XYZ file of C-alpha atoms in Angstrom:
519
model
C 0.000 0.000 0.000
C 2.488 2.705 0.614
C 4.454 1.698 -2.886
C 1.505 2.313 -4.399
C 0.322 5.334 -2.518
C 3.842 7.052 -3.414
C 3.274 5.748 -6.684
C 0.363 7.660 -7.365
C 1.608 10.918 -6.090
C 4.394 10.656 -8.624
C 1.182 10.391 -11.312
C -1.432 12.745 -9.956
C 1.889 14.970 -9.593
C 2.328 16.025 -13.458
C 5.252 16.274 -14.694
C 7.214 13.819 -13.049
C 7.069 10.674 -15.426
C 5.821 12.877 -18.362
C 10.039 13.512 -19.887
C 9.661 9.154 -20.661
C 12.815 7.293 -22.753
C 11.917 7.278 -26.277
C 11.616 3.389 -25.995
C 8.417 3.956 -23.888
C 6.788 5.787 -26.539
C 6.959 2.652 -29.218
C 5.602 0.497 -26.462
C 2.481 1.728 -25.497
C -0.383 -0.281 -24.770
C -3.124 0.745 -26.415
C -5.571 -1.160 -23.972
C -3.953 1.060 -21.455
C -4.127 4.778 -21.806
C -2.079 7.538 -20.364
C -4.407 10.151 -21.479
C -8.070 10.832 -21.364
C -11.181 12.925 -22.182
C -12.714 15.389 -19.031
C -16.311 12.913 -19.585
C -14.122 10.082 -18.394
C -12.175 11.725 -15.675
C -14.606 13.510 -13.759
C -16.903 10.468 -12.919
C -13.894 9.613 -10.333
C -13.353 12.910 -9.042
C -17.259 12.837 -7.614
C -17.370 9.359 -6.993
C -14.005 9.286 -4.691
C -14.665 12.847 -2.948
C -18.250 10.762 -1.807
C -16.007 7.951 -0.729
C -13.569 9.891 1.130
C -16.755 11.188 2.895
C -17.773 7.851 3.463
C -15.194 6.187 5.307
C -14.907 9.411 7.338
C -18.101 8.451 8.326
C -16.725 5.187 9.815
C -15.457 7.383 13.007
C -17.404 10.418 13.504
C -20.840 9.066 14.258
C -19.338 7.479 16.995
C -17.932 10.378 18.372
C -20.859 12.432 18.347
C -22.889 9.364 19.616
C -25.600 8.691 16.886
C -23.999 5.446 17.394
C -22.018 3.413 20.328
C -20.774 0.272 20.225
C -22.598 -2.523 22.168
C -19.583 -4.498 23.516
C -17.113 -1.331 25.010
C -13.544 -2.297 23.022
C -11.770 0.758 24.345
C -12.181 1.939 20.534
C -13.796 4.972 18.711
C -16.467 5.807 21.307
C -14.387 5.724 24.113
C -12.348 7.953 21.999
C -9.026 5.897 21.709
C -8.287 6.607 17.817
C -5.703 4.129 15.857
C -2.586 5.964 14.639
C -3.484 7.571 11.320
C -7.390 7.581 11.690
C -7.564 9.861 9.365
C -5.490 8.220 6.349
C -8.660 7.624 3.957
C -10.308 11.536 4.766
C -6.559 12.299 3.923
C -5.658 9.891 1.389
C -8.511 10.382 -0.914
C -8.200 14.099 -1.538
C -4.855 13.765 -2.906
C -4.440 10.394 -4.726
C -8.244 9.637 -6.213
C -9.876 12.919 -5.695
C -7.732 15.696 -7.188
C -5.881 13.122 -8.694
C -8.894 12.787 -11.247
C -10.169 16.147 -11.110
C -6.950 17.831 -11.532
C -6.616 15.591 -14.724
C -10.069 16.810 -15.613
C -9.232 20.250 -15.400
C -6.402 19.999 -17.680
C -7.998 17.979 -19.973
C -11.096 19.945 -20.266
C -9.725 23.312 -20.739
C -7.549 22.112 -23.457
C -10.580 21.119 -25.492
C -12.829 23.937 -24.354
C -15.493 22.157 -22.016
C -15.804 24.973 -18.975
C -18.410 23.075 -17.534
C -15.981 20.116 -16.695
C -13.424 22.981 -15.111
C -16.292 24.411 -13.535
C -17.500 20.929 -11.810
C -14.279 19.771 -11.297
C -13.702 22.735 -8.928
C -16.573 23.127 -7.206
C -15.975 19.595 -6.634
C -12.708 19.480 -5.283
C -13.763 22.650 -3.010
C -16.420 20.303 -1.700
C -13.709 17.845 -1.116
C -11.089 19.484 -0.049
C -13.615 21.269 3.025
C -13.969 17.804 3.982
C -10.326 17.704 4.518
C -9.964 20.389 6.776
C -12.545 20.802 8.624
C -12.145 17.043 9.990
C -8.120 17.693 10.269
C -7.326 21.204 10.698
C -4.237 22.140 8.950
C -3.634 20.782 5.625
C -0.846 20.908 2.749
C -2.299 22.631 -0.992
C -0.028 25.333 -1.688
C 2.941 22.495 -2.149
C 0.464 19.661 -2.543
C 0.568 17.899 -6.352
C 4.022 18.298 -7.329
C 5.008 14.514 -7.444
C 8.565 13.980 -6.672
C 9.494 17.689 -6.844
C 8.409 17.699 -3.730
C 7.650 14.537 -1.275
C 7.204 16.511 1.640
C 4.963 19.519 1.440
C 4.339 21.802 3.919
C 0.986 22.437 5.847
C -1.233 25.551 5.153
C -3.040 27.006 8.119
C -6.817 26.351 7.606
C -7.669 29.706 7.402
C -5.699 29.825 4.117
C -7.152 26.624 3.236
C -10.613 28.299 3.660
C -10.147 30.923 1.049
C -8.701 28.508 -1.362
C -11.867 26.548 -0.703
C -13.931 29.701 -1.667
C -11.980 30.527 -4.056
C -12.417 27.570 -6.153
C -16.391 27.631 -5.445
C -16.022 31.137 -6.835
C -14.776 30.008 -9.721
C -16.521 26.988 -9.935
C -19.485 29.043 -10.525
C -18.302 30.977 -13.002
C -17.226 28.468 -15.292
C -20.860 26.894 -14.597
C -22.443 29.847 -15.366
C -21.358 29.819 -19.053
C -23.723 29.310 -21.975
C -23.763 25.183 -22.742
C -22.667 26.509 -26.064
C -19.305 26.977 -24.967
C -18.526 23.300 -24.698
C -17.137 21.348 -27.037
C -18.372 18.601 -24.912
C -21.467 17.846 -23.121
C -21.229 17.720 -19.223
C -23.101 14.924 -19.133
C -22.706 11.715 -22.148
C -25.073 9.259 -22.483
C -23.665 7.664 -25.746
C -22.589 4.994 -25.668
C -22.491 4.965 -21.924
C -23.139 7.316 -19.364
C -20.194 9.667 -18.172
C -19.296 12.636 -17.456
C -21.392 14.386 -14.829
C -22.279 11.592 -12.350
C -24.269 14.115 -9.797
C -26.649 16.109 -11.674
C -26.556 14.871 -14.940
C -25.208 17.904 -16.918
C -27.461 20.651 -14.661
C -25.575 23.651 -14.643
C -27.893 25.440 -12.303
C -27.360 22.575 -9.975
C -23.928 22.889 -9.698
C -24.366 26.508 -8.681
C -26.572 25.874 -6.299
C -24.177 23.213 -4.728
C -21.489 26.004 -4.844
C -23.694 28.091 -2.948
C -24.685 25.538 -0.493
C -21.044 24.563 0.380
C -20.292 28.814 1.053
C -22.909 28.665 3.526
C -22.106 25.814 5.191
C -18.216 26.939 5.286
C -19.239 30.142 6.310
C -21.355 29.058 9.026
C -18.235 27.396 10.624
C -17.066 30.432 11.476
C -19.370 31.255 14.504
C -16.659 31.993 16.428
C -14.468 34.430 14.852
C -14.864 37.724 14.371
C -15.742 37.797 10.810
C -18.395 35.479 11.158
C -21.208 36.992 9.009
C -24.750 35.760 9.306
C -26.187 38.490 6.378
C -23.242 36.128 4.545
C -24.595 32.807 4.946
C -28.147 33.768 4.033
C -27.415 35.264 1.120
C -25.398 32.145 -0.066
C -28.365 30.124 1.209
C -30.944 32.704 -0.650
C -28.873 31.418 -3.779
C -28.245 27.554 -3.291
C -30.874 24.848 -2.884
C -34.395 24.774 -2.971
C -35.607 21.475 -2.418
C -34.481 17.821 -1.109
C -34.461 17.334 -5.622
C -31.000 19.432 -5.167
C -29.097 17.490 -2.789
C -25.535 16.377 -3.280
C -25.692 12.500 -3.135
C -25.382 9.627 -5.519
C -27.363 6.581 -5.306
C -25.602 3.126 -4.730
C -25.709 -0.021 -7.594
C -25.520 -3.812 -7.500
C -22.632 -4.237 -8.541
C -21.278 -5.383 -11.406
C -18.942 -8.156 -11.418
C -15.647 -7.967 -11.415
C -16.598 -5.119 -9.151
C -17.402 -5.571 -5.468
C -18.042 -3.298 -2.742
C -20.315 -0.590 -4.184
C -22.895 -0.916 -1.652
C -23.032 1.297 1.063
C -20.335 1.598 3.986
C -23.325 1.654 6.114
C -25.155 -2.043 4.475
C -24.803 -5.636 5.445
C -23.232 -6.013 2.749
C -20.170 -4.063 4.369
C -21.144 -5.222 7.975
C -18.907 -2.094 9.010
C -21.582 -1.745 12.327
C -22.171 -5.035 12.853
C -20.782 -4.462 16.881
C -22.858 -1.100 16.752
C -26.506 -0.029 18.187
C -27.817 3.097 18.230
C -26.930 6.084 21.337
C -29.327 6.349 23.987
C -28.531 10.035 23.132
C -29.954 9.856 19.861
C -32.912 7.589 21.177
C -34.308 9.830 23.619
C -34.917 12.400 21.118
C -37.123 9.917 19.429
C -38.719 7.784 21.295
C -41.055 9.596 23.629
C -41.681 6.527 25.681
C -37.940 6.231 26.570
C -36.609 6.339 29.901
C -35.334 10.401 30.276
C -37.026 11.089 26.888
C -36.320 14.793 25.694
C -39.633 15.570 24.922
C -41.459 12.572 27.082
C -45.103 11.310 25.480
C -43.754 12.804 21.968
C -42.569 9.947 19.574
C -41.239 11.233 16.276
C -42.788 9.819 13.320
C -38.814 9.268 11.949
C -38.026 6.715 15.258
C -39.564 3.897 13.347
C -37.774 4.561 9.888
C -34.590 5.246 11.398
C -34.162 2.771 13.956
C -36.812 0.261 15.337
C -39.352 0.306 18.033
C -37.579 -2.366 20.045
C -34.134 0.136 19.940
C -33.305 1.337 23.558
C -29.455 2.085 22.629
C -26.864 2.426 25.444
C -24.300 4.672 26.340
C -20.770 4.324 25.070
C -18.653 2.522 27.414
C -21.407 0.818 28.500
C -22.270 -2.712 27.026
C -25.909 -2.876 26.216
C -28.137 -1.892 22.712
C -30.269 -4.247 20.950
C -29.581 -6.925 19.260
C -31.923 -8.669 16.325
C -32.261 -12.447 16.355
C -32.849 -12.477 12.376
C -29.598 -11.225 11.698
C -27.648 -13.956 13.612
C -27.451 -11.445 16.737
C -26.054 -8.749 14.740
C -27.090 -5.067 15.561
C -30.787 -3.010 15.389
C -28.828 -0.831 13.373
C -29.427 -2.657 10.097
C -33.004 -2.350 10.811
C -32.776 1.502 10.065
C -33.541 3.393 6.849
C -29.799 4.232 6.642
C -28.766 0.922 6.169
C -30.258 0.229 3.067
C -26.682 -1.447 1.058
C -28.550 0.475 -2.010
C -29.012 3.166 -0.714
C -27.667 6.849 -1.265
C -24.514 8.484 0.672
C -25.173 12.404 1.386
C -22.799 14.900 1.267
C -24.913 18.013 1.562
C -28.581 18.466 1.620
C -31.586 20.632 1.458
C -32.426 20.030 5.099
C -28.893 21.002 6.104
C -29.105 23.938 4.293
C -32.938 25.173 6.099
C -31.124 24.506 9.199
C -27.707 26.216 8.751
C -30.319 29.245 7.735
C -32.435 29.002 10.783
C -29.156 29.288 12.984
C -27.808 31.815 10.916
C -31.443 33.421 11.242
C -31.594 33.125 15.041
C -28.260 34.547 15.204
C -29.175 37.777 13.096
C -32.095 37.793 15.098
C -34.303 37.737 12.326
C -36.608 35.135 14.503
C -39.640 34.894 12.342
C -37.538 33.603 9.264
C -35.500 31.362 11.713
C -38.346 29.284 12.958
C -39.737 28.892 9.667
C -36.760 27.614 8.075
C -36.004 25.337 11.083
C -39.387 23.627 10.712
C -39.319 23.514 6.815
C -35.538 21.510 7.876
C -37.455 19.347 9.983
C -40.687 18.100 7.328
C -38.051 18.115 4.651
C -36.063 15.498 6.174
C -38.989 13.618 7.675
C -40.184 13.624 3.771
C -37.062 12.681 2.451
C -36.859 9.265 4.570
C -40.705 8.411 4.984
C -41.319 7.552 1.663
C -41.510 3.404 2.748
C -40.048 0.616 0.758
C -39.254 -2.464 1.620
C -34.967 -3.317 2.418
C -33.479 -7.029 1.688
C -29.997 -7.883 2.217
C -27.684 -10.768 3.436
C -30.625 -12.639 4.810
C -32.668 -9.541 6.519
C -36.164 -8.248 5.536
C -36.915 -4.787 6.554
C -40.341 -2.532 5.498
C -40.053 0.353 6.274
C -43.555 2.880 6.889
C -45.232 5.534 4.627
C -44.766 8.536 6.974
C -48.048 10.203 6.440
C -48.741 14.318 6.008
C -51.033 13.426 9.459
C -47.859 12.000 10.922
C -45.709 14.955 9.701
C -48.577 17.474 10.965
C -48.868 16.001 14.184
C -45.258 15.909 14.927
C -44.500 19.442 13.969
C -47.058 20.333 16.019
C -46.268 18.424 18.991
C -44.316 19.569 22.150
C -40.690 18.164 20.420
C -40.738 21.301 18.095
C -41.067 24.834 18.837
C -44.085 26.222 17.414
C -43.399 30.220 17.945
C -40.534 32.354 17.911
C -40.245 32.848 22.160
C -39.810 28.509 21.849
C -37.138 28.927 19.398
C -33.894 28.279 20.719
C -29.896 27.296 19.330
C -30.625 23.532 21.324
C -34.293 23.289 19.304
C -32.493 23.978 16.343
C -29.363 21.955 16.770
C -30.797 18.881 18.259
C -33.419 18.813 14.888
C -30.000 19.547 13.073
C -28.244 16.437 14.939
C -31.469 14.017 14.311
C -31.631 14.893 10.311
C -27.711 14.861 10.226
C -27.521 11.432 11.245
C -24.164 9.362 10.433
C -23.013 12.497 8.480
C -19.785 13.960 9.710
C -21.067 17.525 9.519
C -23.409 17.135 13.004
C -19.126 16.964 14.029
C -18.363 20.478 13.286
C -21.750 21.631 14.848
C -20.971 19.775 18.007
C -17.186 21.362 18.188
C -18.353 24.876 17.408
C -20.678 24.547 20.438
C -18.201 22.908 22.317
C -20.360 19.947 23.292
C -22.340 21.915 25.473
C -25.087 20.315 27.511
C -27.852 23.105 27.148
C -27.291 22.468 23.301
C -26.717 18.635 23.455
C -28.951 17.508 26.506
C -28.598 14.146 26.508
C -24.545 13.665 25.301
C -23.096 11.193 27.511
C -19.269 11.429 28.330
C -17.965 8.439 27.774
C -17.397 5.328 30.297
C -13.607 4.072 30.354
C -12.946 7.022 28.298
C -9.217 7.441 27.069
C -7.420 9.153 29.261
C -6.103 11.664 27.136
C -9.091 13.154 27.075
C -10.197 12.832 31.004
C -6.906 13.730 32.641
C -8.602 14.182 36.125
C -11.115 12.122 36.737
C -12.340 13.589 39.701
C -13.013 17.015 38.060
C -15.659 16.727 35.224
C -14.211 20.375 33.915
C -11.051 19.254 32.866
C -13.327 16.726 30.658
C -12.130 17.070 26.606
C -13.203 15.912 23.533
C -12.205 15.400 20.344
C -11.583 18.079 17.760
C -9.782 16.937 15.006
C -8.626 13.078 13.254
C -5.282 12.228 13.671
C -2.786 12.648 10.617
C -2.501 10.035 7.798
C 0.035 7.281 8.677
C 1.057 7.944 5.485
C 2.183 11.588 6.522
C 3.960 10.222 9.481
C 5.908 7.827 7.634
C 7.102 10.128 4.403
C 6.277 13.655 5.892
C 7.162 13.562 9.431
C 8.804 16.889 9.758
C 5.471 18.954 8.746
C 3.140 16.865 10.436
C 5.174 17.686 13.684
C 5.684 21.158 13.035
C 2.093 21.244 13.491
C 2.143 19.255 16.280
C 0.552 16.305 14.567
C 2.846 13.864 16.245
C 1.841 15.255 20.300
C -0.273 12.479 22.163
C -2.913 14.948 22.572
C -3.189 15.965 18.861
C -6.685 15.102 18.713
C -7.808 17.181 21.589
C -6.690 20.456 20.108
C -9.629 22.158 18.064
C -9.093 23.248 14.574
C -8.696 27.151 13.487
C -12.570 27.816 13.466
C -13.247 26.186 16.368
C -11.149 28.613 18.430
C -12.223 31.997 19.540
């Protein structure tokens, strides 16, 4: 693995292998190209920036305890991380991400396709926010240069930030040009699909997307003093409009030789087989639940998203439910989430109505706050309560119609504020952490309001937590959590000097919060 990781930063590197002996060039195989069109480049540019998402999501939901492990193995929960937890959120960016879309830059400016630069970017931005905002300080400036340079340095995230917004900004800009300006459609059906992957050659989706990802960047910055909430609404007054926008891409059976294109959440992948839902995320649910939040309310999503035999557990604390049909595997593949053909999100419409409503509530503009909120809440009750009926690896699961009575009732029920004196940062966070479920954003949310307990009621701190992050027991203030995945192994190996100049190599690494979450 790390020949052929170093292998492909020579290639996604340019340059490096491109002065070849004159022998190569006699010998190519023409079964084997070194060159290709922007239609066949960019499919692996999205596809890889939802991957590196993906197995991102392998960690964070157990850190902000939408899930817990049902047998404690001093792991994720109890926040002991492996070295280099990071190394696919890493990884991914530079060797399949920009690796591809870099490729697909070059390619399609050369034959005059601005849509592909355009998607490419706003892509990569998409991609490379990812990156930082789950490790803090990354390298770009000195990133891609193959082996001109093996060890590049690491930019401070608020640089990384404005390259992010930079390459939205132009992003949009190459979207916003007239399809007639490509020699090449952005999306190819003929005589296969390729090209744009997402949203099948619509240019006005791709600027919303752009528009989406400001506000959601720009939200991060609640606590510095630039923070601008007039700056996020008027990125979200421009980006999506409904759950038909939404950044995601729909899993496929595979098709063989290929395996492994079902979800990271399925059976297929059994990557939670040891996992159960979090009593934390339970007791917003489940009204009936011992210490519910909102006791006699049960939301209409508790029986789509989990099951109503779930009671969760705590992490550290052995417990959860099991289901017999699955050979004692977890309630977890029970849940709408699960589905191994299912669709990963990066970014949706329901994000987006809440990132308004707390930019809203922050501006004070309270009437257009609560409405947003509870358009977030029946938009992502919508979006999973359509029913259908879930079969994998031996387990049947139906899930229910949710109903407009359902939706009605629930919105008007005690669990959601119904004027603007209710309305509140915890009403709109915790609806924020229920509709974010398994995605690593609900992460950031939870660091920029430093885990507080008036936001997040019902977070447990861990049982037989690592100490790291617990360094006096007997004095719950010194209590920390994480902030940030460790480097890449792969960065510790090769790059060892930058990754310590940032302090990347410091046994408490993962306890020091990234640039925007400090004030």
């Amino acid at each position: 693995m790390k020949k052929y990781l170093l292998l492909l930063g020579l290639l996604v590197g340019g340059g490096a292998l491109s002065s070849c002996e004159s022998f190569l060039d006699v010998n190519t195989d023409p079964n084997n190209p070194i060159s290709s069109t922007p239609n066949f480049l960019l499919p692996g540019g999205i596809s890889q920036a939802f991957q590196q998402q993906m197995f991102t999501s392998l960690v964070t939901p157990y850190i902000t305890q939408q899930i817990v492990r049902r047998a404690p193995a001093s792991s994720t929960d109890q926040y002991y991380f492996a070295t280099g937890n990071g190394n696919n959120t890493f990884n991914y960016f530079y060797f399949y991400v920009s690796g591809n879309l870099r490729a697909a830059i070059t390619a399609a400016e050369a034959e005059g396709s601005p849509a592909y630069v355009g998607a490419a970017k706003i892509t990569q931005a998409m991609s490379l926010a990812h990156l930082t905002d789950m490790m803090g300080d990354v390298p770009f400036t000195e990133a891609f240069q193959g082996a001109a340079n093996f060890s590049p340095k690491y930019d401070p995230q608020e640089q990384i930030y404005a390259t992010i917004f930079r390459l939205l900004d132009e992003g949009e800009q190459e979207m916003l040009k007239p399809a007639s300006a490509n020699v090449r459609p952005l999306y190819v059906t003929v005589p296969s699909p390729s090209g744009d992957i997402l949203y099948r050659g619509d240019a006005t989706k791709w600027v919303k997307l752009a528009y989406a990802l400001r506000a959601r960047q720009l939200q991060h910055l609640t606590k510095k003093s630039t923070y601008s909430a007039q700056a996020v609404l008027a990125a979200v007054d421009k980006a999506f409009t409904s759950s038909a926008d939404d950044a995601q891409l729909q899993m496929e059976v595979p098709v063989p030789p290929i395996t492994g294109s079902t979800s990271i959440f399925g059976t297929a992948r059994a990557n939670f087989a040891g996992a159960t839902f979090s009593v934390n995320l339970l007791r917003y649910l489940n009204g009936s639940a011992a210490n519910a939040t909102y006791p006699g309310v049960t939301d209409p999503r508790f029986a789509v998203m989990a099951t109503p035999v779930s009671v969760g557990t705590n992490p550290g604390v052995s417990g959860g439910t099991p289901i017999a049909q699955t050979q004692n595997a977890s309630d977890f593949y029970s849940g709408w989430y699960a589905r191994d053909l299912g669709y990963h999100e990066i970014i949706t419409y329901h994000e987006l109505k809440f990132i308004e409503a707390e930019a809203a509530f922050l501006a004070g503009d309270r009437a257009r706050a609560l409405r947003a909120y509870r358009q977030g809440i029946e938009a992502h009750i919508r979006k999973i309560g359509g029913g259908g009926t879930f079969a994998s690896q031996g387990l049947t699961v139906t899930f229910p119609i949710l109903t407009q009575q359902q939706i009605d009732g629930y919105l008007n029920s005690a669990a959601v504020a119904q004027n603007e004196a209710q309305l509140d940062l915890k009403r709109i966070m915790e609806q924020k952490y229920i509709a974010l479920f398994l995605n690593p954003e609900a992460w950031s949310d939870m660091r920029r309001y430093d885990f507080r307990s008036d936001i997040y009621v019902n977070l447990a701190f861990p049982n037989g937590v690592n100490p790291i992050f617990n360094p006096i027991p007997t004095d719950p203030a010194q209590r920390r959590f994480p902030r940030r995945l460790l480097p890449a192994l792969t960065e510790t190996q090769y790059n060892p000097q930058n990754v310590q100049a940032i302090g990347g190599l410091d046994p408490d690494y993962a306890t020091r919060p990234v640039w925007w979450d400090q004030r």
